[in-house]
Each structure stands twice: as C-alpha cells, then as structure tokens.
GROMACS .gro file of C-alpha atoms in nm:
model
  464
    1UNK     CA    1   0.514   3.294  -0.509
    2UNK     CA    2   0.269   3.006  -0.598
    3UNK     CA    3   0.541   2.764  -0.520
    4UNK     CA    4   0.591   2.928  -0.171
    5UNK     CA    5   0.233   2.896  -0.085
    6UNK     CA    6   0.233   2.525  -0.180
    7UNK     CA    7   0.541   2.471   0.036
    8UNK     CA    8   0.376   2.646   0.323
    9UNK     CA    9   0.051   2.436   0.275
   10UNK     CA   10   0.253   2.106   0.287
   11UNK     CA   11   0.334   2.186   0.649
   12UNK     CA   12  -0.039   2.158   0.740
   13UNK     CA   13  -0.118   1.832   0.554
   14UNK     CA   14  -0.439   1.693   0.718
   15UNK     CA   15  -0.304   1.356   0.799
   16UNK     CA   16  -0.541   1.284   1.079
   17UNK     CA   17  -0.850   1.378   0.863
   18UNK     CA   18  -0.736   1.179   0.554
   19UNK     CA   19  -0.661   0.889   0.768
   20UNK     CA   20  -1.020   0.890   0.936
   21UNK     CA   21  -1.196   0.932   0.612
   22UNK     CA   22  -1.003   0.610   0.472
   23UNK     CA   23  -1.081   0.407   0.780
   24UNK     CA   24  -1.457   0.482   0.742
   25UNK     CA   25  -1.459   0.385   0.369
   26UNK     CA   26  -1.278   0.050   0.460
   27UNK     CA   27  -1.531  -0.065   0.729
   28UNK     CA   28  -1.743  -0.254   0.464
   29UNK     CA   29  -1.471  -0.325   0.220
   30UNK     CA   30  -1.358  -0.667   0.358
   31UNK     CA   31  -1.690  -0.804   0.460
   32UNK     CA   32  -1.699  -1.017   0.148
   33UNK     CA   33  -1.366  -1.189   0.208
   34UNK     CA   34  -1.473  -1.255   0.565
   35UNK     CA   35  -1.774  -1.443   0.468
   36UNK     CA   36  -1.648  -1.595   0.137
   37UNK     CA   37  -1.703  -1.962   0.242
   38UNK     CA   38  -2.068  -1.888   0.313
   39UNK     CA   39  -2.109  -1.692  -0.014
   40UNK     CA   40  -1.944  -1.965  -0.220
   41UNK     CA   41  -2.192  -2.225  -0.080
   42UNK     CA   42  -2.504  -1.997  -0.107
   43UNK     CA   43  -2.420  -1.906  -0.484
   44UNK     CA   44  -2.259  -2.244  -0.575
   45UNK     CA   45  -1.943  -2.103  -0.705
   46UNK     CA   46  -1.582  -2.255  -0.718
   47UNK     CA   47  -1.281  -2.134  -0.513
   48UNK     CA   48  -1.144  -1.988  -0.849
   49UNK     CA   49  -1.471  -1.795  -0.919
   50UNK     CA   50  -1.482  -1.658  -0.550
   51UNK     CA   51  -1.106  -1.542  -0.604
   52UNK     CA   52  -1.214  -1.359  -0.923
   53UNK     CA   53  -1.492  -1.186  -0.739
   54UNK     CA   54  -1.260  -1.070  -0.454
   55UNK     CA   55  -1.005  -0.966  -0.729
   56UNK     CA   56  -1.276  -0.742  -0.878
   57UNK     CA   57  -1.225  -0.512  -0.596
   58UNK     CA   58  -0.855  -0.468  -0.677
   59UNK     CA   59  -0.947  -0.435  -1.060
   60UNK     CA   60  -1.176  -0.147  -0.981
   61UNK     CA   61  -0.916  -0.002  -0.770
   62UNK     CA   62  -0.665   0.000  -1.046
   63UNK     CA   63  -0.899   0.150  -1.318
   64UNK     CA   64  -0.992   0.436  -1.079
   65UNK     CA   65  -0.646   0.512  -0.956
   66UNK     CA   66  -0.503   0.523  -1.298
   67UNK     CA   67  -0.737   0.802  -1.387
   68UNK     CA   68  -0.759   0.980  -1.041
   69UNK     CA   69  -0.360   0.992  -0.975
   70UNK     CA   70  -0.255   1.167  -1.310
   71UNK     CA   71  -0.538   1.405  -1.283
   72UNK     CA   72  -0.407   1.516  -0.936
   73UNK     CA   73  -0.097   1.643  -1.120
   74UNK     CA   74  -0.337   1.895  -1.294
   75UNK     CA   75  -0.639   1.937  -1.077
   76UNK     CA   76  -0.726   1.968  -0.707
   77UNK     CA   77  -0.695   1.627  -0.534
   78UNK     CA   78  -1.017   1.692  -0.341
   79UNK     CA   79  -1.223   1.600  -0.637
   80UNK     CA   80  -1.069   1.239  -0.641
   81UNK     CA   81  -1.126   1.216  -0.261
   82UNK     CA   82  -1.469   1.327  -0.259
   83UNK     CA   83  -1.573   1.143  -0.573
   84UNK     CA   84  -1.418   0.811  -0.425
   85UNK     CA   85  -1.599   0.836  -0.079
   86UNK     CA   86  -1.924   0.881  -0.263
   87UNK     CA   87  -1.887   0.585  -0.502
   88UNK     CA   88  -1.759   0.372  -0.236
   89UNK     CA   89  -2.065   0.441  -0.009
   90UNK     CA   90  -2.313   0.364  -0.298
   91UNK     CA   91  -2.142   0.054  -0.410
   92UNK     CA   92  -2.127  -0.107  -0.056
   93UNK     CA   93  -2.491  -0.013  -0.002
   94UNK     CA   94  -2.600  -0.186  -0.336
   95UNK     CA   95  -2.384  -0.508  -0.272
   96UNK     CA   96  -2.609  -0.677  -0.013
   97UNK     CA   97  -2.930  -0.550  -0.182
   98UNK     CA   98  -2.854  -0.655  -0.535
   99UNK     CA   99  -2.580  -0.898  -0.554
  100UNK     CA  100  -2.721  -1.256  -0.620
  101UNK     CA  101  -2.450  -1.429  -0.840
  102UNK     CA  102  -2.100  -1.406  -0.964
  103UNK     CA  103  -2.167  -1.147  -1.224
  104UNK     CA  104  -2.371  -0.899  -1.024
  105UNK     CA  105  -2.126  -0.951  -0.725
  106UNK     CA  106  -1.832  -0.897  -0.939
  107UNK     CA  107  -1.961  -0.577  -1.086
  108UNK     CA  108  -2.068  -0.424  -0.760
  109UNK     CA  109  -1.724  -0.511  -0.591
  110UNK     CA  110  -1.547  -0.345  -0.879
  111UNK     CA  111  -1.736  -0.030  -0.824
  112UNK     CA  112  -1.655  -0.048  -0.459
  113UNK     CA  113  -1.284  -0.088  -0.537
  114UNK     CA  114  -1.301   0.211  -0.778
  115UNK     CA  115  -1.435   0.421  -0.489
  116UNK     CA  116  -1.125   0.341  -0.269
  117UNK     CA  117  -0.906   0.407  -0.566
  118UNK     CA  118  -0.987   0.772  -0.552
  119UNK     CA  119  -0.883   0.786  -0.173
  120UNK     CA  120  -0.588   0.569  -0.089
  121UNK     CA  121  -0.312   0.664  -0.334
  122UNK     CA  122  -0.413   1.036  -0.388
  123UNK     CA  123  -0.416   1.044   0.000
  124UNK     CA  124  -0.054   0.891  -0.006
  125UNK     CA  125   0.069   1.136  -0.269
  126UNK     CA  126  -0.055   1.443  -0.054
  127UNK     CA  127   0.106   1.308   0.269
  128UNK     CA  128   0.432   1.186   0.116
  129UNK     CA  129   0.501   1.560   0.039
  130UNK     CA  130   0.534   1.640   0.409
  131UNK     CA  131   0.851   1.837   0.473
  132UNK     CA  132   0.978   1.630   0.775
  133UNK     CA  133   0.949   1.282   0.903
  134UNK     CA  134   0.775   1.178   0.575
  135UNK     CA  135   0.829   0.803   0.633
  136UNK     CA  136   0.642   0.830   0.962
  137UNK     CA  137   0.364   1.036   0.819
  138UNK     CA  138   0.293   0.800   0.549
  139UNK     CA  139   0.323   0.508   0.794
  140UNK     CA  140   0.047   0.670   1.011
  141UNK     CA  141  -0.175   0.701   0.693
  142UNK     CA  142  -0.116   0.332   0.604
  143UNK     CA  143  -0.191   0.215   0.956
  144UNK     CA  144  -0.536   0.369   0.928
  145UNK     CA  145  -0.568   0.158   0.612
  146UNK     CA  146  -0.494  -0.155   0.811
  147UNK     CA  147  -0.696  -0.050   1.122
  148UNK     CA  148  -0.997  -0.018   0.891
  149UNK     CA  149  -0.918  -0.338   0.719
  150UNK     CA  150  -0.906  -0.524   1.065
  151UNK     CA  151  -1.227  -0.366   1.188
  152UNK     CA  152  -1.392  -0.469   0.871
  153UNK     CA  153  -1.301  -0.839   0.940
  154UNK     CA  154  -1.361  -0.807   1.309
  155UNK     CA  155  -1.703  -0.646   1.297
  156UNK     CA  156  -1.802  -0.889   1.021
  157UNK     CA  157  -1.690  -1.182   1.236
  158UNK     CA  158  -1.876  -1.057   1.538
  159UNK     CA  159  -2.204  -0.974   1.380
  160UNK     CA  160  -2.224  -1.274   1.150
  161UNK     CA  161  -2.262  -1.475   1.457
  162UNK     CA  162  -2.590  -1.293   1.519
  163UNK     CA  163  -2.725  -1.225   1.179
  164UNK     CA  164  -2.692  -1.347   0.830
  165UNK     CA  165  -2.435  -1.186   0.610
  166UNK     CA  166  -2.634  -0.949   0.408
  167UNK     CA  167  -2.776  -0.741   0.716
  168UNK     CA  168  -2.418  -0.739   0.846
  169UNK     CA  169  -2.274  -0.610   0.522
  170UNK     CA  170  -2.562  -0.339   0.491
  171UNK     CA  171  -2.497  -0.220   0.853
  172UNK     CA  172  -2.114  -0.187   0.790
  173UNK     CA  173  -2.195   0.012   0.465
  174UNK     CA  174  -2.359   0.287   0.675
  175UNK     CA  175  -2.009   0.395   0.759
  176UNK     CA  176  -1.972   0.532   0.406
  177UNK     CA  177  -2.221   0.825   0.485
  178UNK     CA  178  -2.000   1.017   0.727
  179UNK     CA  179  -1.691   0.941   0.512
  180UNK     CA  180  -1.857   1.120   0.218
  181UNK     CA  181  -1.958   1.408   0.434
  182UNK     CA  182  -1.617   1.442   0.579
  183UNK     CA  183  -1.440   1.435   0.226
  184UNK     CA  184  -1.667   1.737   0.127
  185UNK     CA  185  -1.566   1.921   0.429
  186UNK     CA  186  -1.207   1.906   0.302
  187UNK     CA  187  -1.308   2.189   0.075
  188UNK     CA  188  -1.309   2.416   0.390
  189UNK     CA  189  -0.948   2.368   0.437
  190UNK     CA  190  -0.667   2.558   0.267
  191UNK     CA  191  -0.635   2.450  -0.075
  192UNK     CA  192  -0.251   2.474  -0.140
  193UNK     CA  193  -0.178   2.115  -0.018
  194UNK     CA  194  -0.440   1.963  -0.262
  195UNK     CA  195  -0.349   2.185  -0.556
  196UNK     CA  196  -0.112   2.071  -0.835
  197UNK     CA  197   0.215   2.243  -0.861
  198UNK     CA  198   0.265   2.462  -1.164
  199UNK     CA  199   0.559   2.411  -1.396
  200UNK     CA  200   0.872   2.589  -1.311
  201UNK     CA  201   0.958   2.704  -1.638
  202UNK     CA  202   1.012   2.553  -1.998
  203UNK     CA  203   1.388   2.530  -1.926
  204UNK     CA  204   1.319   2.328  -1.574
  205UNK     CA  205   1.096   2.068  -1.726
  206UNK     CA  206   1.197   1.698  -1.635
  207UNK     CA  207   1.399   1.532  -1.915
  208UNK     CA  208   1.228   1.248  -2.112
  209UNK     CA  209   1.477   1.003  -1.940
  210UNK     CA  210   1.525   1.155  -1.594
  211UNK     CA  211   1.810   1.033  -1.355
  212UNK     CA  212   1.541   0.898  -1.107
  213UNK     CA  213   1.404   0.654  -1.364
  214UNK     CA  214   1.620   0.334  -1.281
  215UNK     CA  215   1.540   0.367  -0.901
  216UNK     CA  216   1.170   0.442  -0.963
  217UNK     CA  217   1.145   0.125  -1.175
  218UNK     CA  218   1.307  -0.106  -0.907
  219UNK     CA  219   1.084   0.050  -0.645
  220UNK     CA  220   0.765  -0.008  -0.859
  221UNK     CA  221   0.871  -0.383  -0.926
  222UNK     CA  222   0.949  -0.446  -0.557
  223UNK     CA  223   0.608  -0.295  -0.466
  224UNK     CA  224   0.425  -0.518  -0.706
  225UNK     CA  225   0.586  -0.825  -0.547
  226UNK     CA  226   0.494  -0.703  -0.208
  227UNK     CA  227   0.131  -0.667  -0.319
  228UNK     CA  228   0.113  -1.014  -0.457
  229UNK     CA  229   0.211  -1.145  -0.110
  230UNK     CA  230  -0.017  -0.917   0.081
  231UNK     CA  231  -0.318  -0.950  -0.101
  232UNK     CA  232  -0.289  -1.315  -0.156
  233UNK     CA  233  -0.264  -1.349   0.212
  234UNK     CA  234  -0.537  -1.100   0.284
  235UNK     CA  235  -0.793  -1.266   0.062
  236UNK     CA  236  -0.739  -1.625   0.169
  237UNK     CA  237  -0.635  -1.607   0.522
  238UNK     CA  238  -0.987  -1.612   0.661
  239UNK     CA  239  -1.087  -1.922   0.457
  240UNK     CA  240  -0.749  -2.098   0.543
  241UNK     CA  241  -0.829  -2.045   0.917
  242UNK     CA  242  -1.196  -2.162   0.871
  243UNK     CA  243  -1.046  -2.483   0.716
  244UNK     CA  244  -0.811  -2.516   1.006
  245UNK     CA  245  -1.072  -2.444   1.268
  246UNK     CA  246  -1.379  -2.628   1.146
  247UNK     CA  247  -1.304  -2.951   1.327
  248UNK     CA  248  -1.151  -2.788   1.629
  249UNK     CA  249  -1.406  -2.514   1.716
  250UNK     CA  250  -1.770  -2.437   1.684
  251UNK     CA  251  -1.861  -2.125   1.450
  252UNK     CA  252  -1.527  -2.167   1.276
  253UNK     CA  253  -1.619  -1.901   1.010
  254UNK     CA  254  -1.696  -1.632   1.259
  255UNK     CA  255  -1.374  -1.724   1.472
  256UNK     CA  256  -1.164  -1.722   1.146
  257UNK     CA  257  -1.291  -1.367   1.065
  258UNK     CA  258  -1.195  -1.249   1.407
  259UNK     CA  259  -0.855  -1.392   1.384
  260UNK     CA  260  -0.792  -1.246   1.047
  261UNK     CA  261  -0.911  -0.904   1.175
  262UNK     CA  262  -0.639  -0.944   1.458
  263UNK     CA  263  -0.384  -1.029   1.182
  264UNK     CA  264  -0.455  -0.728   0.994
  265UNK     CA  265  -0.454  -0.516   1.310
  266UNK     CA  266  -0.107  -0.629   1.406
  267UNK     CA  267   0.017  -0.476   1.079
  268UNK     CA  268  -0.117  -0.116   1.175
  269UNK     CA  269   0.167  -0.038   1.443
  270UNK     CA  270   0.430  -0.231   1.238
  271UNK     CA  271   0.379   0.010   0.932
  272UNK     CA  272   0.418   0.322   1.152
  273UNK     CA  273   0.735   0.164   1.308
  274UNK     CA  274   0.867   0.065   0.965
  275UNK     CA  275   0.806   0.429   0.824
  276UNK     CA  276   0.994   0.551   1.131
  277UNK     CA  277   1.284   0.309   1.083
  278UNK     CA  278   1.322   0.386   0.715
  279UNK     CA  279   1.361   0.750   0.805
  280UNK     CA  280   1.683   0.643   0.983
  281UNK     CA  281   1.819   0.326   0.799
  282UNK     CA  282   1.702   0.408   0.433
  283UNK     CA  283   1.403   0.288   0.229
  284UNK     CA  284   1.589   0.011   0.034
  285UNK     CA  285   1.739  -0.155   0.347
  286UNK     CA  286   1.423  -0.138   0.527
  287UNK     CA  287   1.200  -0.289   0.252
  288UNK     CA  288   1.442  -0.563   0.173
  289UNK     CA  289   1.472  -0.695   0.517
  290UNK     CA  290   1.088  -0.676   0.566
  291UNK     CA  291   1.033  -0.853   0.224
  292UNK     CA  292   1.269  -1.138   0.317
  293UNK     CA  293   1.104  -1.187   0.663
  294UNK     CA  294   0.758  -1.208   0.502
  295UNK     CA  295   0.872  -1.443   0.249
  296UNK     CA  296   1.010  -1.681   0.499
  297UNK     CA  297   0.675  -1.682   0.680
  298UNK     CA  298   0.474  -1.744   0.348
  299UNK     CA  299   0.705  -2.047   0.275
  300UNK     CA  300   0.634  -2.195   0.618
  301UNK     CA  301   0.275  -2.094   0.679
  302UNK     CA  302   0.080  -2.318   0.459
  303UNK     CA  303   0.267  -2.627   0.586
  304UNK     CA  304   0.132  -2.578   0.927
  305UNK     CA  305  -0.217  -2.696   0.823
  306UNK     CA  306  -0.298  -2.975   1.056
  307UNK     CA  307   0.000  -2.902   1.282
  308UNK     CA  308   0.002  -2.757   1.628
  309UNK     CA  309  -0.257  -2.464   1.659
  310UNK     CA  310  -0.026  -2.258   1.899
  311UNK     CA  311   0.256  -2.286   1.628
  312UNK     CA  312   0.032  -2.168   1.349
  313UNK     CA  313  -0.100  -1.878   1.544
  314UNK     CA  314   0.248  -1.783   1.650
  315UNK     CA  315   0.386  -1.790   1.290
  316UNK     CA  316   0.072  -1.623   1.183
  317UNK     CA  317   0.131  -1.334   1.424
  318UNK     CA  318   0.493  -1.278   1.299
  319UNK     CA  319   0.354  -1.298   0.938
  320UNK     CA  320   0.094  -1.036   0.997
  321UNK     CA  321   0.361  -0.806   1.156
  322UNK     CA  322   0.600  -0.808   0.854
  323UNK     CA  323   0.385  -0.865   0.557
  324UNK     CA  324   0.231  -0.523   0.558
  325UNK     CA  325   0.503  -0.325   0.735
  326UNK     CA  326   0.682  -0.212   0.418
  327UNK     CA  327   0.361  -0.072   0.258
  328UNK     CA  328   0.452   0.303   0.337
  329UNK     CA  329   0.827   0.254   0.263
  330UNK     CA  330   0.771   0.201  -0.109
  331UNK     CA  331   0.550   0.498  -0.172
  332UNK     CA  332   0.772   0.730   0.042
  333UNK     CA  333   1.076   0.608  -0.160
  334UNK     CA  334   0.901   0.673  -0.489
  335UNK     CA  335   0.799   1.023  -0.382
  336UNK     CA  336   1.173   1.098  -0.294
  337UNK     CA  337   1.308   0.994  -0.640
  338UNK     CA  338   1.036   1.149  -0.836
  339UNK     CA  339   0.996   1.511  -0.930
  340UNK     CA  340   0.682   1.666  -0.779
  341UNK     CA  341   0.533   1.753  -1.128
  342UNK     CA  342   0.527   1.379  -1.229
  343UNK     CA  343   0.464   1.221  -0.887
  344UNK     CA  344   0.097   1.156  -0.968
  345UNK     CA  345   0.186   0.978  -1.295
  346UNK     CA  346   0.456   0.767  -1.149
  347UNK     CA  347   0.223   0.672  -0.858
  348UNK     CA  348  -0.024   0.559  -1.122
  349UNK     CA  349   0.233   0.327  -1.280
  350UNK     CA  350   0.311   0.211  -0.928
  351UNK     CA  351  -0.040   0.146  -0.865
  352UNK     CA  352  -0.085  -0.028  -1.199
  353UNK     CA  353   0.196  -0.277  -1.143
  354UNK     CA  354   0.104  -0.337  -0.763
  355UNK     CA  355  -0.262  -0.392  -0.812
  356UNK     CA  356  -0.214  -0.606  -1.141
  357UNK     CA  357  -0.031  -0.854  -0.923
  358UNK     CA  358  -0.280  -0.802  -0.632
  359UNK     CA  359  -0.564  -0.879  -0.862
  360UNK     CA  360  -0.386  -1.180  -0.994
  361UNK     CA  361  -0.291  -1.327  -0.653
  362UNK     CA  362  -0.635  -1.428  -0.518
  363UNK     CA  363  -0.752  -1.640  -0.823
  364UNK     CA  364  -0.408  -1.778  -0.864
  365UNK     CA  365  -0.421  -1.887  -0.493
  366UNK     CA  366  -0.768  -2.029  -0.534
  367UNK     CA  367  -0.648  -2.211  -0.873
  368UNK     CA  368  -0.372  -2.388  -0.671
  369UNK     CA  369  -0.618  -2.494  -0.426
  370UNK     CA  370  -0.836  -2.648  -0.685
  371UNK     CA  371  -0.535  -2.830  -0.843
  372UNK     CA  372  -0.400  -2.963  -0.527
  373UNK     CA  373  -0.691  -3.057  -0.294
  374UNK     CA  374  -0.635  -3.072   0.079
  375UNK     CA  375  -0.331  -2.961   0.276
  376UNK     CA  376  -0.096  -2.968  -0.027
  377UNK     CA  377  -0.298  -2.709  -0.187
  378UNK     CA  378  -0.257  -2.458   0.119
  379UNK     CA  379   0.114  -2.517   0.124
  380UNK     CA  380   0.158  -2.467  -0.247
  381UNK     CA  381  -0.065  -2.156  -0.259
  382UNK     CA  382   0.121  -1.976   0.042
  383UNK     CA  383   0.465  -2.086  -0.097
  384UNK     CA  384   0.384  -1.912  -0.431
  385UNK     CA  385   0.324  -1.584  -0.233
  386UNK     CA  386   0.665  -1.612  -0.061
  387UNK     CA  387   0.860  -1.691  -0.386
  388UNK     CA  388   0.747  -1.368  -0.531
  389UNK     CA  389   0.829  -1.174  -0.231
  390UNK     CA  390   1.184  -1.294  -0.260
  391UNK     CA  391   1.202  -1.155  -0.609
  392UNK     CA  392   1.090  -0.825  -0.481
  393UNK     CA  393   1.358  -0.841  -0.210
  394UNK     CA  394   1.622  -0.907  -0.475
  395UNK     CA  395   1.498  -0.576  -0.648
  396UNK     CA  396   1.552  -0.374  -0.327
  397UNK     CA  397   1.887  -0.531  -0.258
  398UNK     CA  398   2.000  -0.435  -0.609
  399UNK     CA  399   1.879  -0.081  -0.536
  400UNK     CA  400   2.072  -0.055  -0.216
  401UNK     CA  401   2.388  -0.167  -0.383
  402UNK     CA  402   2.330   0.073  -0.674
  403UNK     CA  403   2.295   0.344  -0.402
  404UNK     CA  404   2.633   0.228  -0.247
  405UNK     CA  405   2.817   0.250  -0.592
  406UNK     CA  406   2.651   0.589  -0.673
  407UNK     CA  407   2.761   0.785  -0.387
  408UNK     CA  408   2.805   0.782   0.002
  409UNK     CA  409   2.464   0.724   0.147
  410UNK     CA  410   2.299   0.991   0.360
  411UNK     CA  411   2.056   0.886   0.642
  412UNK     CA  412   1.721   1.065   0.642
  413UNK     CA  413   1.723   1.330   0.897
  414UNK     CA  414   2.095   1.388   0.919
  415UNK     CA  415   2.231   1.742   0.943
  416UNK     CA  416   2.329   1.716   0.580
  417UNK     CA  417   2.002   1.604   0.466
  418UNK     CA  418   1.723   1.741   0.711
  419UNK     CA  419   1.427   1.620   0.499
  420UNK     CA  420   1.347   1.248   0.534
  421UNK     CA  421   1.449   1.069   0.217
  422UNK     CA  422   1.574   0.750   0.076
  423UNK     CA  423   1.945   0.719   0.066
  424UNK     CA  424   1.961   0.681  -0.302
  425UNK     CA  425   1.768   1.002  -0.417
  426UNK     CA  426   1.921   0.985  -0.774
  427UNK     CA  427   1.991   1.305  -0.965
  428UNK     CA  428   1.915   1.535  -0.681
  429UNK     CA  429   2.133   1.774  -0.486
  430UNK     CA  430   2.133   1.615  -0.126
  431UNK     CA  431   2.036   1.951   0.026
  432UNK     CA  432   1.742   1.999  -0.214
  433UNK     CA  433   1.393   1.892  -0.102
  434UNK     CA  434   1.190   1.630  -0.323
  435UNK     CA  435   1.010   1.935  -0.514
  436UNK     CA  436   1.345   2.023  -0.673
  437UNK     CA  437   1.410   1.965  -1.029
  438UNK     CA  438   1.668   1.681  -1.073
  439UNK     CA  439   2.017   1.785  -1.163
  440UNK     CA  440   2.188   1.705  -1.489
  441UNK     CA  441   2.462   1.452  -1.466
  442UNK     CA  442   2.729   1.708  -1.507
  443UNK     CA  443   2.588   1.908  -1.227
  444UNK     CA  444   2.584   1.590  -1.006
  445UNK     CA  445   2.943   1.551  -1.074
  446UNK     CA  446   3.030   1.901  -0.997
  447UNK     CA  447   2.854   1.888  -0.670
  448UNK     CA  448   3.019   1.570  -0.570
  449UNK     CA  449   3.369   1.700  -0.650
  450UNK     CA  450   3.290   2.022  -0.454
  451UNK     CA  451   3.188   1.847  -0.167
  452UNK     CA  452   3.452   1.560  -0.171
  453UNK     CA  453   3.630   1.684   0.115
  454UNK     CA  454   3.315   1.692   0.334
  455UNK     CA  455   3.299   1.300   0.355
  456UNK     CA  456   3.451   1.172   0.697
  457UNK     CA  457   3.667   0.913   0.520
  458UNK     CA  458   3.808   1.158   0.286
  459UNK     CA  459   3.889   1.396   0.584
  460UNK     CA  460   4.050   1.108   0.747
  461UNK     CA  461   4.266   1.036   0.442
  462UNK     CA  462   4.349   1.401   0.402
  463UNK     CA  463   4.484   1.403   0.761
  464UNK     CA  464   4.701   1.115   0.691
   0.00000   0.00000   0.00000
C-alpha cells in the first residue's frame, strides 16, 4: 500500500515548482565569477587565489550534498530543499556586506554553495523518478539551472555598468527571499513524492555488490570528467573574454559578463534537447557524443585568443551548446541503474566525484595561467579541460560496448520498455521500472532465455 502511494505520487512530481525555486536561488550565485577581475584588483589577490575562492562555492556544495542526499533515503526531501534555500539566501546577503579579503570571501562563498547543495541534486533525485519521459523531465530541471546561471551573469553584467559590484550583488541576493518562501510552501503539496521509500522486505534488500555497480561507477567517472570541463569553463570564461575584449571594446568586463550569460543561456535548450534525445538513442551514446564534441571545442577555444573575434564567438557558441547538454543524461542514467532505496547514497557518490573535479578545475586553470603568462596560458588551460573530457567520453563508450555485449539494447520508450531508461539497465527485468529490486544473475539468464524468441534477429533466423 505504501509503495502504491509513492508510485502514484511520482506521477505528480512538481517539476515546475522545483525548477523555479532553483532559478531564484541561482540569481546571485555567479555574481562573483562575473566580477572576478574587479575583485582580484580590489583585494590584491592572484589568479590562483581567486580560483580558490570561486572553488569554495563547489566545496560547500559538495559538503552539503554529501549530507543531504543520503538523508533523503530516510527522511522527507523537503527538509533539504527548504534548508538549502534559507542558507543560500543568508550567505548571499552577507557576502557583499562582510567579505573584505580572501578568507572571508571564501567562507561566505562556501556557505552559499552549501545552500545550493540542499536543492540541486535532491531535486534531480525527485524528478529522475518520473514514470515517463524521464530524460526530458530532468533536462527541463537542469535547463532551469542554466537559465538561472545565465541570468546571474547577465544581470551582473548589466548592473555593474551602472553601480559598483557590492550593491549589484546585494540586489541579486534579494531573490533568495521568495525562493525560501516557495520552498516552505512545498509542505502544502502531497508528501508521497518527497518521502523515502520503505524497505521491501529483508529478503529483497540489495546485495552488497549489486549487478548495477559497474555501470554506476562508469557513469560517475564520466560525470566527474564532464564537471571538470564545465566548471573550468564556467569559472574562467568571463575573465577570458575580458582579456580578449579589453583592447577592442570599452567596458570589457561588463560586456564579457553579458557574453558569458549568453553562453550559459545557450546551454538551457540544449540540455532539454539532450534529455529528449537520450530517451530515444540511449544515455551512453548521447553522453559520449556530447563529451567528444565539447572536448574538441575545449582543445581549440584557447588558441583563438588574439584571432578573429567572429571565429572565437562562433566556436564559443557551439562550445556553450554542447558543454552542458549532457548534464541531465548522467543523472538520469544513474537513476536507471540504481535501486530506489540506494539512489540518494549513489547520487552522493556522484556528487562527491563530480564536484571534487569541479572544485579542482578553477584553481588548476588559474595555476596554468600563472605558469604560462599571455596567450599560451589560455591555450594550455582550455586544453586541459578538453583532455579530461575525452577521458570521460572513453568511459561512456566502454559502457555502451558493455551494454552491447550484455544483451540486445532496448530503446527508451519502446513497446517492450515503456518507461524511459538507459539501454544498459544492468540486472533488471526490462519490463520492470527503476523502483524494482535488481534480479539475481540466474534470474536474468532465465529471463533472457525465456524471451530469446522475441528478438527480431532470432525470429528471422528461426524462419530461415
């Protein structure tokens, strides 16, 4: 009975409400990266130190998500969502009022990141349990993240042309008030979708080394490579464009922030589209193709410093479309190879791996700039992003080949598999939704043998 209520609740997941709360929380989140050159000069800090302060946001996110995600396996997820929204609002208000140096700035940015940690991945966990068109639903939620990020850059760029950066940051921090209020209003909704699922029975518990483990590890490693590239770009794109434009345009910093906002905004429709495509072609194929495309852009982009501006902007537009597009694919894929009872804990491992690399990327990027001054530094730094992305593509290609060897691939949404899912849903009956307990190896073999005649190629051979 309890499981039936939860399954019914999943049909009414508040995707729009969760997306709007996240968008409001993000409005002040990227004000600092947008004005980073100004803050560096005002506080007298190096590129590497500035990168550490930017990375503190990711570090705070990791710490909060590692606590919040496992707790959503045991407690109502609305505690994490409301707590994250309130903490984010407070930290962003305090940054322009109290931050005066590297130490105070790093601490407050870490607290702001912790607030987002209670919102983003718990929201993905909830939405990834949608019973139909799961990739598209997660894609819409991730698109709201990118829209909020781009608006943060755009509003910062527009307002810093009129005011100093501190009043600008404070005005954007005001968006945290309605975000916190809306997160509290989630308690007026039916609670089944936010509630943890009860254990099936002692006999149905997931084994210590479940069949989904190899697929989950590959997905998590590929996600980490994706995060290295995406956050390296997101943290340093505005300073890169400022350096490119400072001899070509007035108010280069403001223009660079606006272009960065446009760059992030281009990723919003591409994530929704990528989620939709992955529902049809499979998660591994879609993610591998996008990682290869973004890696190619990373390897080229830094070398365009000093080149034709139109070419840099054209490559940058393509870069922006592909670098974030695979974000919903990884989370959806992980949800589909994981038992519901452990999904929060597995997403915590995904967050740890992804944001460790996301935290390391900005200071590593800044270090390369310090080691190789001038255009060579930008080329080396962006190339480092692309090389790691290629490693991630290798993980997803291996996952796809593993799927092909394991059993015939099923496309998400096909008649034999109505619920969207990755083609390699290891250890599950293909007709079973993600909340089902994984089958034992003997049961999988028995199922495959009993359905051997259903495969088109086998029917053809039988006819011959």
